[in-house]
C-alpha positions in Angstrom: 2.0 -5.2 -63.0 0.0 -8.3 -63.5 -3.1 -8.9 -61.5 -1.7 -12.2 -60.2 1.5 -10.4 -58.9 -0.6 -7.7 -57.3 -2.8 -10.3 -55.5 0.3 -12.2 -54.3 1.8 -9.0 -53.0 -1.5 -8.1 -51.1 -1.7 -11.6 -49.6 1.9 -11.5 -48.4 1.5 -8.0 -47.0 -1.6 -9.1 -45.0 0.4 -11.8 -43.3 2.9 -9.2 -42.1 0.4 -6.6 -40.8 -0.2 -6.5 -37.0 -3.8 -7.7 -37.0 -3.2 -9.2 -33.5 -2.7 -5.7 -32.2 -6.0 -4.6 -33.7 -7.7 -7.4 -31.8 -6.0 -6.4 -28.5 -7.0 -2.7 -29.1 -10.6 -3.7 -29.4 -10.6 -5.2 -25.9 -11.8 -3.0 -23.0 -9.1 -1.2 -21.1 -11.1 0.0 -18.1 -13.5 -1.7 -15.8 -17.1 -0.7 -16.4 -19.0 1.1 -13.7 -21.0 -2.2 -13.1 -17.8 -4.2 -12.6 -16.4 -1.5 -10.2 -19.6 -1.6 -8.2 -19.5 -5.4 -8.1 -15.8 -5.3 -6.9 -16.9 -2.8 -4.2 -19.5 -5.3 -3.1 -17.1 -8.2 -3.0 -14.3 -6.3 -1.2 -15.8 -6.5 2.4 -15.8 -10.3 2.0 -12.0 -10.5 1.5 -10.6 -7.3 3.0 -10.4 -7.3 6.9 -13.4 -5.5 8.4 -11.1 -4.1 11.1 -9.9 -1.4 8.6 -13.4 -0.1 8.1 -15.7 0.1 5.1 -14.4 3.5 3.9 -10.8 2.2 3.7 -11.9 -1.0 2.0 -13.6 1.1 -0.7 -10.4 3.3 -1.0 -8.4 0.1 -1.6 -10.9 -0.9 -4.3 -10.5 2.6 -5.9 -6.7 2.3 -5.8 -6.9 -1.2 -7.4 -9.1 0.2 -10.1 -6.5 2.9 -10.7 -3.9 0.2 -10.9 -5.9 -1.6 -13.6 -6.2 1.7 -15.6 -2.4 2.2 -15.3 -1.6 -1.4 -16.3 0.8 -1.6 -19.3 1.6 -4.6 -21.3 5.1 -5.7 -22.1 6.7 -3.9 -19.2 9.9 -5.5 -17.8 9.4 -7.0 -14.3 12.0 -7.1 -11.6 13.9 -10.4 -11.8 15.5 -11.4 -8.6 19.1 -12.5 -8.0 19.7 -15.8 -9.7 16.9 -15.4 -12.2 18.6 -14.3 -15.4 15.5 -14.2 -17.6 13.8 -10.9 -17.8 10.0 -11.4 -17.6 7.4 -8.9 -19.0 3.9 -8.2 -18.0 1.3 -10.0 -20.0 -1.9 -8.9 -21.7 -4.2 -6.6 -19.7 -6.3 -8.6 -17.2 -9.3 -6.2 -17.5 -11.4 -8.3 -19.9 -10.9 -11.4 -17.8 -11.7 -9.4 -14.6 -15.0 -8.2 -16.1 -16.0 -11.7 -17.1 -15.2 -13.0 -13.6 -17.1 -10.2 -11.9 -20.1 -10.8 -14.1 -19.9 -14.5 -13.2 -19.8 -13.7 -9.5 -22.8 -11.4 -9.9 -24.8 -14.0 -11.8 -23.9 -16.7 -9.2 -25.1 -14.3 -6.4 -28.3 -13.7 -8.2 -28.8 -17.4 -8.7 -28.5 -17.8 -4.9 -31.2 -15.3 -4.4 -29.9 -11.7 -4.4 -27.1 -9.3 -4.8 -23.7 -10.2 -3.5 -24.0 -7.9 -0.4 -27.3 -9.5 0.6 -25.9 -13.1 0.8 -24.6 -14.5 4.0 -20.9 -14.7 4.6 -20.6 -18.5 4.2 -22.4 -18.4 0.8 -20.1 -15.6 -0.4 -17.1 -17.5 0.7 -18.3 -20.7 -1.0 -18.9 -18.8 -4.2 -15.4 -17.4 -4.0 -13.8 -20.7 -3.2 -15.5 -22.2 -6.3 -14.4 -19.3 -8.4 -10.8 -19.6 -7.2 -10.8 -23.4 -7.8 -12.1 -22.8 -11.4 -9.4 -20.1 -12.0 -6.7 -22.3 -10.6 -5.8 -20.0 -7.7 -3.9 -22.1 -5.2 -2.3 -19.4 -3.1 -2.2 -15.7 -2.8 0.0 -14.3 -5.6 3.0 -12.1 -4.8 1.5 -9.4 -7.0 -1.7 -9.2 -9.0 -1.2 -11.7 -11.9 -4.5 -11.8 -13.7 -5.6 -15.2 -12.5 -8.7 -14.0 -10.7 -9.9 -10.5 -9.9 -10.6 -11.1 -6.3 -7.3 -12.9 -5.6 -5.6 -10.0 -7.3 -7.5 -7.5 -5.2 -6.4 -9.5 -2.1 -2.7 -9.5 -3.3 -2.9 -5.8 -4.0 -3.8 -5.1 -0.4 -2.2 -7.9 1.6 1.2 -7.6 -0.1 1.2 -3.8 0.5 3.2 -1.8 3.1 -0.2 -0.5 4.3 -1.4 -4.0 5.1 1.8 -4.8 7.0 1.3 -1.6 9.1 -2.3 -2.6 9.7 -1.3 -6.1 10.8 1.3 -4.8 13.4 -0.7 -1.7 14.2 2.6 0.3 13.7 4.1 2.6 11.2 6.6 0.2 9.8 6.5 1.4 6.2 8.1 -1.8 4.9 8.2 -0.7 1.2 9.2 2.9 1.9 12.8 4.0 1.6 13.9 5.4 4.9 17.2 6.3 6.7 19.0 3.6 8.7 18.6 5.6 11.9 14.8 5.0 11.7 15.2 1.3 11.2 16.9 0.9 14.6 14.0 2.4 16.5 10.7 0.8 17.4 8.0 1.8 14.9 5.4 4.4 16.1 1.9 3.0 16.7 -0.7 3.8 14.1 -2.9 6.8 14.9 
């Protein structure tokens, strides 16, 4: 085999190899402990205080578990009349870490940690972050646009939030027999 033929073969093989996957594998898959701590500090600003600090932190822990279980390329449910099957995109974790680091830096620029800032300052920082990320409304499910909007969607679009809102055990997203749906839901304990 001639050297020129070998070089052409190597160059053409390099074009076919999945180098894009290698780049994706190099990205972080889990939130760092600092990012999780920052998310825990931000949560009381956007999760209703009526559910309590412990439940807010439980919601953060479940959201973190959701990020760990996120898989790329999974088929999403397409509703009636939407013939195109959509798939989940790339993992939002790298973007989440950047956004949480930016919120932490902005809080420090205002004079302290996130939890030490007054509520109006925290809301102003989040409003600016949402504007920069292009968040115009709460997404139907976490979509990777902004970590705080996704945390809010994770909670507010859940069956648990629906039950908290009505203070009743409605269990909107839980499969239940028809007989139960005809009775008034029991109040939350």
